[in-house]
mmCIF file of C-alpha atoms in Angstrom:
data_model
loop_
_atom_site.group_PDB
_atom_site.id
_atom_site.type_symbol
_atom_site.label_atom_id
_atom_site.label_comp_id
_atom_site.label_asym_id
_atom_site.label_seq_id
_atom_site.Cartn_x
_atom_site.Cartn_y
_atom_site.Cartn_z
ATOM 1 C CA UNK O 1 0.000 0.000 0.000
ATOM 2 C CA UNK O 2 2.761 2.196 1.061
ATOM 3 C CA UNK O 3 4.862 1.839 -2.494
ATOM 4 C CA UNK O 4 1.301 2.509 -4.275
ATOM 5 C CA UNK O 5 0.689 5.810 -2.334
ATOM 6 C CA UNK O 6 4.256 6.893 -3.183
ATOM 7 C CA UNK O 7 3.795 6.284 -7.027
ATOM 8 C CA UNK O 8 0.093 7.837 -7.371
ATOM 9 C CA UNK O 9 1.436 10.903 -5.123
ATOM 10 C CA UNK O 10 5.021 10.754 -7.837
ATOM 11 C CA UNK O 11 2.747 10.761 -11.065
ATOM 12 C CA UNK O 12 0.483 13.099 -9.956
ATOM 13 C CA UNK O 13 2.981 15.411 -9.340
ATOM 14 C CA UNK O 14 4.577 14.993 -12.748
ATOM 15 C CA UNK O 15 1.189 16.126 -14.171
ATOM 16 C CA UNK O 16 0.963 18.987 -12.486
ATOM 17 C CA UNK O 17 2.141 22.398 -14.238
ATOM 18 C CA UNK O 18 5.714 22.618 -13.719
ATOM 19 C CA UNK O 19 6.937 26.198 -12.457
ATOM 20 C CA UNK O 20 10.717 26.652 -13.627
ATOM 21 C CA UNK O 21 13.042 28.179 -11.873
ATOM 22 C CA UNK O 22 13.123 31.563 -14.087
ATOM 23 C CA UNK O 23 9.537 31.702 -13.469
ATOM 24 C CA UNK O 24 10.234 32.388 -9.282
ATOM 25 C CA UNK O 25 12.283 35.592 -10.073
ATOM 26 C CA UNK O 26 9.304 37.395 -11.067
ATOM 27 C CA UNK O 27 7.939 37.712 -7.256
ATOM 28 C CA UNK O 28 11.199 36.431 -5.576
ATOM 29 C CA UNK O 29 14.201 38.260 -7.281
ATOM 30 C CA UNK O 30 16.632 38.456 -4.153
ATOM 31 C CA UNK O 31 15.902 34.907 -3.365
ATOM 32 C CA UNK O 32 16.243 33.740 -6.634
ATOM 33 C CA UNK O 33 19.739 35.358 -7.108
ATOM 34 C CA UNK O 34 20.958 34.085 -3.889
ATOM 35 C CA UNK O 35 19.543 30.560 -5.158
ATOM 36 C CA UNK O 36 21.247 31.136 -8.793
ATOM 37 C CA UNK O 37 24.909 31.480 -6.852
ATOM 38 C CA UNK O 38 24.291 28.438 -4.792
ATOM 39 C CA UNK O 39 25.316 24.417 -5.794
ATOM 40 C CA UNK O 40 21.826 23.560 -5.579
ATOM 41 C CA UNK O 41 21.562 25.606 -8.740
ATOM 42 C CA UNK O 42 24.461 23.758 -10.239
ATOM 43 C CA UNK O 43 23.231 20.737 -12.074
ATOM 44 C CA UNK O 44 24.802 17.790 -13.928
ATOM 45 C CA UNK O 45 25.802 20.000 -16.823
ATOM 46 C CA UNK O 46 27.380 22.607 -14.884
ATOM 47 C CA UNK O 47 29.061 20.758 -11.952
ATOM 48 C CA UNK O 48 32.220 18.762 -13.640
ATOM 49 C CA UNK O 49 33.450 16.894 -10.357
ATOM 50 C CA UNK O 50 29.868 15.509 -10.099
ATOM 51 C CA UNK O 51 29.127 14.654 -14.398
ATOM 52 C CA UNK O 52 32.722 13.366 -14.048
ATOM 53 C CA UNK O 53 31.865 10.935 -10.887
ATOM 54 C CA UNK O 54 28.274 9.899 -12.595
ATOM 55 C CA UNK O 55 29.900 9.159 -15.997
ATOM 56 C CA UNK O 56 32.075 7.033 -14.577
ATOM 57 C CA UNK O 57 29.570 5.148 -12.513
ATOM 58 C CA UNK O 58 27.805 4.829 -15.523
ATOM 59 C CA UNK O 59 27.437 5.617 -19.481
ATOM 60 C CA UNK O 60 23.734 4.942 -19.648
ATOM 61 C CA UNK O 61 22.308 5.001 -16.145
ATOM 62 C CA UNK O 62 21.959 8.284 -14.263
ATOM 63 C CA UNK O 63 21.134 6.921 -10.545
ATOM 64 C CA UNK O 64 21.811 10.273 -9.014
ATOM 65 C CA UNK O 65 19.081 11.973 -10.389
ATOM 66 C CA UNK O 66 17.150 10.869 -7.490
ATOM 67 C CA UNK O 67 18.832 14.057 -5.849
ATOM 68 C CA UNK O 68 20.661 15.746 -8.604
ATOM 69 C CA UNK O 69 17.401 15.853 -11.056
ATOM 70 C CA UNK O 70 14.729 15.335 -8.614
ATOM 71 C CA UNK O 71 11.879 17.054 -10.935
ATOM 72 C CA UNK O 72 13.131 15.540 -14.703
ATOM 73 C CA UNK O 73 9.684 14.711 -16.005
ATOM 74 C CA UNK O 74 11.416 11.078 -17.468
ATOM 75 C CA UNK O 75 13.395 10.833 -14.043
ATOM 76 C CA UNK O 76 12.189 6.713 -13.697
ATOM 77 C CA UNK O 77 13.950 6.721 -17.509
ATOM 78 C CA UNK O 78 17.245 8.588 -16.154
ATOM 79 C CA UNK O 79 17.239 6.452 -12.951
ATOM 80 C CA UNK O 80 16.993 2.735 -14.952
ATOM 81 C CA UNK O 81 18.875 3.888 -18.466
ATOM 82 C CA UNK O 82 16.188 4.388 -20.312
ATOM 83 C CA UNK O 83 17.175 8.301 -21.059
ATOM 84 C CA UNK O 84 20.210 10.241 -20.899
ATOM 85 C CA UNK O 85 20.514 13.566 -19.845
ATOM 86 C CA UNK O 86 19.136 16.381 -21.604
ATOM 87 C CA UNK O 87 20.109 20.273 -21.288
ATOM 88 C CA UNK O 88 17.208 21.281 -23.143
ATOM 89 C CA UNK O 89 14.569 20.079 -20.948
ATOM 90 C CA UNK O 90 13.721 22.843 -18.355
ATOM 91 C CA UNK O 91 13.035 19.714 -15.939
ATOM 92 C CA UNK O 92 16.544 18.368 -16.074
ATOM 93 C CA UNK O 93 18.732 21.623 -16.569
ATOM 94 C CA UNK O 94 17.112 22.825 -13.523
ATOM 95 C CA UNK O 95 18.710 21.087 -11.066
ATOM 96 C CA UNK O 96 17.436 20.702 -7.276
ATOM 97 C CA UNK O 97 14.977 23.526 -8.308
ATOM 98 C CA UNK O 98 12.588 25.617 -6.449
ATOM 99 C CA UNK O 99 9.613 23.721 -7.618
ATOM 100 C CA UNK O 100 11.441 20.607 -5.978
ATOM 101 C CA UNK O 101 12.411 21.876 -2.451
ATOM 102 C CA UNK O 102 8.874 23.603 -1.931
ATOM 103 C CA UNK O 103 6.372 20.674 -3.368
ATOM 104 C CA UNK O 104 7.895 18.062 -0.437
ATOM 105 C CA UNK O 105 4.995 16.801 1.333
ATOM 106 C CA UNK O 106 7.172 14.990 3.770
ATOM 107 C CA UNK O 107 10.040 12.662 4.229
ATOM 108 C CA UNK O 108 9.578 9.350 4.417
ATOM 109 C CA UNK O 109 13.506 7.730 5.914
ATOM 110 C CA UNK O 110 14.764 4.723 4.342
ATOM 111 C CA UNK O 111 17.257 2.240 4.793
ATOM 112 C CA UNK O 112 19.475 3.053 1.738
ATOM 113 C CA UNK O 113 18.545 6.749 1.562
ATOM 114 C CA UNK O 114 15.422 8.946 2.386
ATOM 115 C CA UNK O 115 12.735 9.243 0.239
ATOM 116 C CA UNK O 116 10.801 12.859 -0.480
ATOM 117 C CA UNK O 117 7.355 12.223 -1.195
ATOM 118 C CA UNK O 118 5.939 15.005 -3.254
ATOM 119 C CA UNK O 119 2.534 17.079 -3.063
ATOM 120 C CA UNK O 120 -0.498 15.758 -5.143
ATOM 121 C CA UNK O 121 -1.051 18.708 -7.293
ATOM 122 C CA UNK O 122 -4.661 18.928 -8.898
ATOM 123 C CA UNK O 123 -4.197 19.268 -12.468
ATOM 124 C CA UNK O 124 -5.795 22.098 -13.820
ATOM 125 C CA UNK O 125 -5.125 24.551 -10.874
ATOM 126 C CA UNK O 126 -2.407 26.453 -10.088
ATOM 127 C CA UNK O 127 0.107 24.659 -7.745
ATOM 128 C CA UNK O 128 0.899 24.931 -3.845
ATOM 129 C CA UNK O 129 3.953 25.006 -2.467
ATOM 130 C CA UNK O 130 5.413 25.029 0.820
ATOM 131 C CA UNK O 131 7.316 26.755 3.625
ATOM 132 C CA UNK O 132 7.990 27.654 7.012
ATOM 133 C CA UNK O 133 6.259 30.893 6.563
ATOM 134 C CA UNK O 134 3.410 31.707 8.966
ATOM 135 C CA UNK O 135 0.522 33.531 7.020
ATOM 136 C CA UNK O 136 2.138 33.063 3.165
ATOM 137 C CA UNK O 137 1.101 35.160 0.649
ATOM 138 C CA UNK O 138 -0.489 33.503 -2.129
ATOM 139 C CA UNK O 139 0.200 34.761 -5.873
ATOM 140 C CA UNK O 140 -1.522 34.472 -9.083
ATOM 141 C CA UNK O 141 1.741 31.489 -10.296
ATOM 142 C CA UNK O 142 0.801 29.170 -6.722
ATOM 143 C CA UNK O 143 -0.753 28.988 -3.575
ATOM 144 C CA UNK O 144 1.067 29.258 -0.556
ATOM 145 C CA UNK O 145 0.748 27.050 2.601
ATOM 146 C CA UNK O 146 2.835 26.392 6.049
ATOM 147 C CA UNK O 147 4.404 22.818 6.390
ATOM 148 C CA UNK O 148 6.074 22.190 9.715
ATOM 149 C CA UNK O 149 8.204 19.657 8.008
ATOM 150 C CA UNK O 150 10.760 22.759 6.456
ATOM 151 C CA UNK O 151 11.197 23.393 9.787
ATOM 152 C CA UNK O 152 12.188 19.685 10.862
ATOM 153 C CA UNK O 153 12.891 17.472 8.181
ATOM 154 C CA UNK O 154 13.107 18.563 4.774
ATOM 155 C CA UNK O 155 16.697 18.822 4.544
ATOM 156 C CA UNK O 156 16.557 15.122 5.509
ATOM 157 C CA UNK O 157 15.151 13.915 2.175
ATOM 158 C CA UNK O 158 18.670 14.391 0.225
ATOM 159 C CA UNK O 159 21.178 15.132 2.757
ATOM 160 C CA UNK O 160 20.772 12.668 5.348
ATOM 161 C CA UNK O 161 22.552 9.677 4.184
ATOM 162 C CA UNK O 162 23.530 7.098 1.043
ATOM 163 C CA UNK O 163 24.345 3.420 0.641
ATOM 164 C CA UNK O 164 24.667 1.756 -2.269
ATOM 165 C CA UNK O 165 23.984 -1.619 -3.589
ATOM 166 C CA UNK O 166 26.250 -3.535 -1.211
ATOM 167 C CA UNK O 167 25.179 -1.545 1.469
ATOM 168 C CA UNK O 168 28.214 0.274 2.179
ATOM 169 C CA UNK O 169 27.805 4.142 2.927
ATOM 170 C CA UNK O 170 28.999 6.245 0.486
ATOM 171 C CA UNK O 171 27.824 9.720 2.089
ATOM 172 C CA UNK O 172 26.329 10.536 5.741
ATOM 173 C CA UNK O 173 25.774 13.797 7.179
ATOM 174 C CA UNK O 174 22.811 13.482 9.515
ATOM 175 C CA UNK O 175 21.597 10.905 12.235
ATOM 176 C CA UNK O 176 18.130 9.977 12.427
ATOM 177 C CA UNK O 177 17.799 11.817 15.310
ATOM 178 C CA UNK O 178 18.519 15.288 13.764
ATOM 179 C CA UNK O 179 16.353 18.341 12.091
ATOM 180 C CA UNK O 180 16.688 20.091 9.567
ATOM 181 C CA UNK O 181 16.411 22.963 12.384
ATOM 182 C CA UNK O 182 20.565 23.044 12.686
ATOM 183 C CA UNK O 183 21.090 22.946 8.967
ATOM 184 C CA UNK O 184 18.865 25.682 8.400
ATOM 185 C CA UNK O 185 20.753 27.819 11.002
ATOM 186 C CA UNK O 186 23.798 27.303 9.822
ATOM 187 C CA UNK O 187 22.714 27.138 6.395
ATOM 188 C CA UNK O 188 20.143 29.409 5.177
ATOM 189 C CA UNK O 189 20.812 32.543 7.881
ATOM 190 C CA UNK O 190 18.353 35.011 8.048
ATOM 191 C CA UNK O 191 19.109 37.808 5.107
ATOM 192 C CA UNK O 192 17.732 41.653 4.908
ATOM 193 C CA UNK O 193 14.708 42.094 3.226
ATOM 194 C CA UNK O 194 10.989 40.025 2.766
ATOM 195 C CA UNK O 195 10.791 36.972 0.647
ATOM 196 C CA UNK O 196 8.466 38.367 -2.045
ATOM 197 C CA UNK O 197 9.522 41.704 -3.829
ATOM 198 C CA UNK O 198 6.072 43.312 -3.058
ATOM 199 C CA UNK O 199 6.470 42.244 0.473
ATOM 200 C CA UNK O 200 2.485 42.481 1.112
ATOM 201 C CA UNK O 201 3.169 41.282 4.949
ATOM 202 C CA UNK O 202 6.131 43.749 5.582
ATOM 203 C CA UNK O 203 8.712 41.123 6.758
ATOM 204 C CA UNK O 204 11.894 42.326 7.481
ATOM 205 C CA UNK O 205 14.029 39.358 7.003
ATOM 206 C CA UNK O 206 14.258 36.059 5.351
ATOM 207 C CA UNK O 207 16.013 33.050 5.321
ATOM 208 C CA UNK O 208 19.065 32.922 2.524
ATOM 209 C CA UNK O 209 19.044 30.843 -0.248
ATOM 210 C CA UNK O 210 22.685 30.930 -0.937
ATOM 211 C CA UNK O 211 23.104 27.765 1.211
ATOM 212 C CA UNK O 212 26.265 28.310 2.517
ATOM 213 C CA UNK O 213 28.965 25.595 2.318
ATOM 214 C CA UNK O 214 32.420 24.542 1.639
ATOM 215 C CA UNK O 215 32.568 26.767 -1.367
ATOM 216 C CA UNK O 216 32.309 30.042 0.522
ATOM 217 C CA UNK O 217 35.625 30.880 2.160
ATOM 218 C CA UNK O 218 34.366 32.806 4.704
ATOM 219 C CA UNK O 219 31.904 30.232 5.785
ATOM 220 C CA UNK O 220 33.844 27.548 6.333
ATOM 221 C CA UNK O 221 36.227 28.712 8.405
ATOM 222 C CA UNK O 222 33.629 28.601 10.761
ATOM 223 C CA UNK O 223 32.829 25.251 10.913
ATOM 224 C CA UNK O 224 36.504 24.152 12.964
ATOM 225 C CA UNK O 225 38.306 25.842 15.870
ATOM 226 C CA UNK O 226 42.402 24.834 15.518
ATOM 227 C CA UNK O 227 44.081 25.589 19.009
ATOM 228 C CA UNK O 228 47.971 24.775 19.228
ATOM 229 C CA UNK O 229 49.892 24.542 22.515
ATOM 230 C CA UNK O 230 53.907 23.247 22.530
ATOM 231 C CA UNK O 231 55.267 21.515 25.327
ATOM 232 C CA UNK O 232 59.276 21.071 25.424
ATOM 233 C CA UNK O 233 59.136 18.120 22.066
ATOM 234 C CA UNK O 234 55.275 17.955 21.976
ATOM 235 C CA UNK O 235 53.033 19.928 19.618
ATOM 236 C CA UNK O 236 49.708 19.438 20.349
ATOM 237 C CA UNK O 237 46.893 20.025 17.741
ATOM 238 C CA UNK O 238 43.135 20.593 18.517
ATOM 239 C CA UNK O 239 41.069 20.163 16.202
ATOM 240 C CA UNK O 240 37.271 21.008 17.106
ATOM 241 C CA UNK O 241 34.267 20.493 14.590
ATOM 242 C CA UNK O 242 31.578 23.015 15.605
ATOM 243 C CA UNK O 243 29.393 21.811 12.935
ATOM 244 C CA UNK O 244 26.429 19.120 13.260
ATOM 245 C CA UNK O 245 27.499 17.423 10.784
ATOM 246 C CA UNK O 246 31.180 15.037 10.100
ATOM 247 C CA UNK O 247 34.002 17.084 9.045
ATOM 248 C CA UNK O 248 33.739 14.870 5.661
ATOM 249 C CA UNK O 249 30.521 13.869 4.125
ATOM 250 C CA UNK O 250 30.879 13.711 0.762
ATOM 251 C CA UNK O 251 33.228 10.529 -0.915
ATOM 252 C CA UNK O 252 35.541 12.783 -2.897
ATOM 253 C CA UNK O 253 36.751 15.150 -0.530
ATOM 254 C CA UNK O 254 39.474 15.454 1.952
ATOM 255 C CA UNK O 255 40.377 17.833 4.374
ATOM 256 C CA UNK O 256 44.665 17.775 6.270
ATOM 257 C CA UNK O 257 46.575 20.196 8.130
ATOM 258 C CA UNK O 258 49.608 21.223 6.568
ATOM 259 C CA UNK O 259 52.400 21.891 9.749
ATOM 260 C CA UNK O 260 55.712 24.322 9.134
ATOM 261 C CA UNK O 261 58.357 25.021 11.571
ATOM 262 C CA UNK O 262 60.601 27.527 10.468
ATOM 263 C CA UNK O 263 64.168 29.345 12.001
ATOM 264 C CA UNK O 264 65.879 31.902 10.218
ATOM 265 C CA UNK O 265 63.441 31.255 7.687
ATOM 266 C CA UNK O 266 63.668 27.987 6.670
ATOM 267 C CA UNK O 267 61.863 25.065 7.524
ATOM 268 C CA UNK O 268 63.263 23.127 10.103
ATOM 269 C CA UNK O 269 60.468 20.490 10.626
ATOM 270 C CA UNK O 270 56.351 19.845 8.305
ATOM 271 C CA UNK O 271 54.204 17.010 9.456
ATOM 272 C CA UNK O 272 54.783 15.725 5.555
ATOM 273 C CA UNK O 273 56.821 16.033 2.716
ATOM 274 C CA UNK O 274 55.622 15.102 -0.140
ATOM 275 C CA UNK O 275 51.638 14.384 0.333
ATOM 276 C CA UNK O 276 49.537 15.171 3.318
ATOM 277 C CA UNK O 277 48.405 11.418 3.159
ATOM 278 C CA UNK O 278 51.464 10.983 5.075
ATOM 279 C CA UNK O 279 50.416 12.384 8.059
ATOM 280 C CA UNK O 280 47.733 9.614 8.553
ATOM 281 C CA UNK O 281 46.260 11.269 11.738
ATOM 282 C CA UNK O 282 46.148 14.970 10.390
ATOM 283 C CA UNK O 283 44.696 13.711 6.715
ATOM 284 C CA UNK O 284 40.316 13.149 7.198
ATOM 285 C CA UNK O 285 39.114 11.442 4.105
ATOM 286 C CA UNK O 286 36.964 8.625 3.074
ATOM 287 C CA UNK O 287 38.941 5.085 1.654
ATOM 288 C CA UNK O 288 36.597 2.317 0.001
ATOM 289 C CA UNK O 289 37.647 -1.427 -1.230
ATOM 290 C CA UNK O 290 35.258 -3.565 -3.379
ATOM 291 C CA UNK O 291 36.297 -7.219 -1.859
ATOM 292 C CA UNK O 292 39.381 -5.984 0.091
ATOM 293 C CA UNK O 293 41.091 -4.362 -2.835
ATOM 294 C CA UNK O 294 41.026 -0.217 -2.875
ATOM 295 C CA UNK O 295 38.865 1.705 -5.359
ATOM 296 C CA UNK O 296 38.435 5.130 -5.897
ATOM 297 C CA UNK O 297 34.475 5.603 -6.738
ATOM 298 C CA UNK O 298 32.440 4.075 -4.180
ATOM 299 C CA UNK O 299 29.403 3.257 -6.160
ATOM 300 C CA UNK O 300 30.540 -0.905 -6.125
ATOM 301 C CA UNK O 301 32.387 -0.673 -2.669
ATOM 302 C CA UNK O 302 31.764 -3.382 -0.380
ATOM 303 C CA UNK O 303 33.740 -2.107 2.613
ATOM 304 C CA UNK O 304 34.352 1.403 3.717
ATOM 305 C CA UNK O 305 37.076 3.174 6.207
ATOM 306 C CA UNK O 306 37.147 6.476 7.624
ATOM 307 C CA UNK O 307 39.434 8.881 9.471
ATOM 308 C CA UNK O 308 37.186 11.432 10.186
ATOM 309 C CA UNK O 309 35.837 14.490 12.977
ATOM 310 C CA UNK O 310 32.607 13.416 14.255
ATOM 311 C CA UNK O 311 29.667 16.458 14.602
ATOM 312 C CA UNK O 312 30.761 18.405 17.927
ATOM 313 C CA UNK O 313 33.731 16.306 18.226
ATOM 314 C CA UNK O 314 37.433 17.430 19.323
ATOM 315 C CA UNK O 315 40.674 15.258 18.485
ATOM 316 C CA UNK O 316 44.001 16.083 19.911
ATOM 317 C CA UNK O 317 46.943 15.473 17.181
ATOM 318 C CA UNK O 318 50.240 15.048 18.939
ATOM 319 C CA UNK O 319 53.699 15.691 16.826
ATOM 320 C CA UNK O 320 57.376 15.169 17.896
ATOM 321 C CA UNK O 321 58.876 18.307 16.819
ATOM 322 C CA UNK O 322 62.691 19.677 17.395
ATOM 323 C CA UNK O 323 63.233 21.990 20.340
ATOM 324 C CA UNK O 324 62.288 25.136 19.646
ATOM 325 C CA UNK O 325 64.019 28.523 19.901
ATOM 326 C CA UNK O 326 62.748 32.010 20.566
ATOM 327 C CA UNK O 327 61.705 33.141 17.196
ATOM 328 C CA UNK O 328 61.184 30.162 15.517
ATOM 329 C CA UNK O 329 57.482 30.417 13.704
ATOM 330 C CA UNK O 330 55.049 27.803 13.632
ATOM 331 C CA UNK O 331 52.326 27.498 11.227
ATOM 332 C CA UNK O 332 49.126 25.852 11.825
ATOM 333 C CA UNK O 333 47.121 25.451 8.437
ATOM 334 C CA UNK O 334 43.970 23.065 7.705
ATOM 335 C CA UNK O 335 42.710 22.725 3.928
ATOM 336 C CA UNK O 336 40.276 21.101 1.498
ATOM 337 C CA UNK O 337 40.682 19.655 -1.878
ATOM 338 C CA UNK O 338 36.853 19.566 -2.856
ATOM 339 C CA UNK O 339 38.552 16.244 -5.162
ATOM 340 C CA UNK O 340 41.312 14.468 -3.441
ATOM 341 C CA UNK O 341 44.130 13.587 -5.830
ATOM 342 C CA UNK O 342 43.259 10.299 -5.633
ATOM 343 C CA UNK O 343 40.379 11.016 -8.287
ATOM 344 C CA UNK O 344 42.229 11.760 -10.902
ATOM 345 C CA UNK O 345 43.569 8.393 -11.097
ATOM 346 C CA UNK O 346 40.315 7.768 -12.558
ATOM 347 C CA UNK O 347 38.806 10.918 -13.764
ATOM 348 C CA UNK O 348 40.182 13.830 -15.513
ATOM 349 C CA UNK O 349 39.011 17.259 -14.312
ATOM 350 C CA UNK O 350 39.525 20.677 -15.983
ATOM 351 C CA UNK O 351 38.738 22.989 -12.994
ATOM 352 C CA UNK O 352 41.901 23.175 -11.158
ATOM 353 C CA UNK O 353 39.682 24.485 -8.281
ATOM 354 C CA UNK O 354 38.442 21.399 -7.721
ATOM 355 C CA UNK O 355 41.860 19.868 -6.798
ATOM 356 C CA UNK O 356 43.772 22.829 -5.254
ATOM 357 C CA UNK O 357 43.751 23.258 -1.849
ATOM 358 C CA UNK O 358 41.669 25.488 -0.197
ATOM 359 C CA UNK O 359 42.636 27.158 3.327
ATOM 360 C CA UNK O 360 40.007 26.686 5.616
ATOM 361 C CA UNK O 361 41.372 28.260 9.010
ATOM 362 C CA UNK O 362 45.336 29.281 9.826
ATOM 363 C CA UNK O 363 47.268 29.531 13.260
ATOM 364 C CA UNK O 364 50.746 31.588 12.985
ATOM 365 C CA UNK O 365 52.873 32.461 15.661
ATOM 366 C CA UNK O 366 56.440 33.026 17.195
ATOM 367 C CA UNK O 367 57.326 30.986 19.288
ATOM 368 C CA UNK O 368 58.401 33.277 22.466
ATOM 369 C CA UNK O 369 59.614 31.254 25.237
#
């Protein structure tokens, strides 16, 4: 019964008069240009790490359009092969689009990932769509109603967790136990300004639609605290994450400090030398094997290891370092590479940005003592 309700609600949905993306900007400019500068905007034809990843996966099936394509109007083709990807259909090009996010009805959690379960939409009228907002204004495109879900568990439907056909998991950010409340704080921070342009209610404020993230320098460096304290041949290392979330979620990433002790001005001591996988306990990344030998993609992995920094966790890194001398500097540095290096043993990327690191938070001092 429960599979049938999910189809009639699916197909009913696909009926229903699609409102593209373009189509919000009308009544919602601000939002919509905070959306347009965000990665939900970015879509399989604009994000290369992510076409790259699928591609390889797959030439004819695209399984991540669960997520990546959520409103394609042939997504059961895209999903089983059927139908490749096409950047002339509104539907696909789209991406995780407006119409998406605010036609979730609810969440139902599943074992291999969440499920969203979309609005029945009478055909014929003009759509509803959902929010947080009490007493939405309604507009001649949609109808506007209050769903305590976007407070709760909406972010839940994508972003909670992924296993693939073995069962291994190949991305986690949230427990069961969490809302969408702390991603939405974190997240989507309250901006200047109403939601609608005409702002019929007068609200002062609403919620950004940038959604914040690794991309945004300034933003992550909030998301770890780095303290350093030196003790004769000790340096100590704490790392806090202050997010609710791991330190790495996503397959492809990985996040190391990068450690230089200097006198006179040249390095006297670095926690590596060549790559920062050296350093096993300052490198976080994810490592998969498909019947105990390594692979890169995870999409076949049977096993799965992790060195990683749980939500609200703090690990102490300890180094044997040379004495040190009054004046000697020490810098403290911790970075992402959005792809590790390890990816392009298997993929070829274009954007260097994508495999150069990226400072996330610095420490440097003299050492005075």
């Amino acid at each position: 019964m429960r599979l049938f309700l999910f189809v009639v609600l699916f197909v009913s949905t696909l009926s229903a008069k699609y409102l593209d993306n373009h189509s919000c900007k009308e009544c919602h400019e601000k939002i919509y240009e905070e959306y347009e500068s965000s990665y939900h905007a970015k879509t399989y034809f604009t994000d290369e790490l992510h076409k790259k990843i699928a591609d390889h996966v797959s030439k004819t099936k695209y399984e991540c359009a669960t997520c990546h394509m959520p409103m394609a109007d042939n997504l059961k083709d895209l999903v089983d092969g059927k139908a490749r990807p096409n950047p002339n259909n509104i539907t696909q090009s789209d991406g995780v689009s407006c119409f998406f996010c605010h036609t979730i009805a609810y969440v139902k959690k599943s074992h291999k990932f969440n499920i969203n379960i979309k609005a029945r939409q009478a055909k014929g009228y003009k759509p509803s769509l959902y929010g947080k907002l009490d007493n939405p204004d309604d507009s001649d495109k949609h109808s506007s109603l209050s769903n305590p879900i976007y407070d709760k568990v909406v972010c839940m439907g994508c972003h909670s967790h992924k296993l693939n056909d073995y069962n291994t998991t190949i991305f986690r950010a949230m427990t069961p136990k969490q809302d969408s409340r702390e991603c939405i704080k974190c997240h989507m921070p309250q901006a200047e300004g109403g939601a609608e342009k005409m702002d019929k209610r007068a609200r002062g404020v609403h919620l950004s639609h940038k959604f914040l993230g690794i991309h945004d320098k300034a933003f992550r460096a909030k998301g770890v605290d780095i303290n350093v304290s030196i003790d004769g041949d000790k340096l100590k290392v704490a790392l806090h994450n202050k997010m609710a979330h791991p330190l790495i979620i996503q397959p492809a990433r990985a996040k190391y400090l990068k450690i230089d002790i200097l006198r006179d001005g040249k390095i006297i001591w670095q926690n590596y030398n060549k790559s920062p996988k050296e350093d096993k306990q300052g490198y976080f990344a994810y490592s998969f094997k498909k019947d105990n030998h390594p692979i890169i993609i995870p999409a076949t992995a049977t096993q799965r290891f992790e060195h990683n920094l749980n939500a609200k966790e703090t690990k102490i890194l300890s180094y044997d370092i040379p004495k040190l001398q009054k004046g000697d500097k020490v810098k403290v540095a911790l970075y992402v590479q959005l792809a590790k290096q390890d990816c392009l043993r298997v993929i070829k990327l274009k954007d260097n940005n994508l495999t150069k690191p990226q400072l996330i938070k610095k420490i440097d001092f003299t050492y005075d003592r």
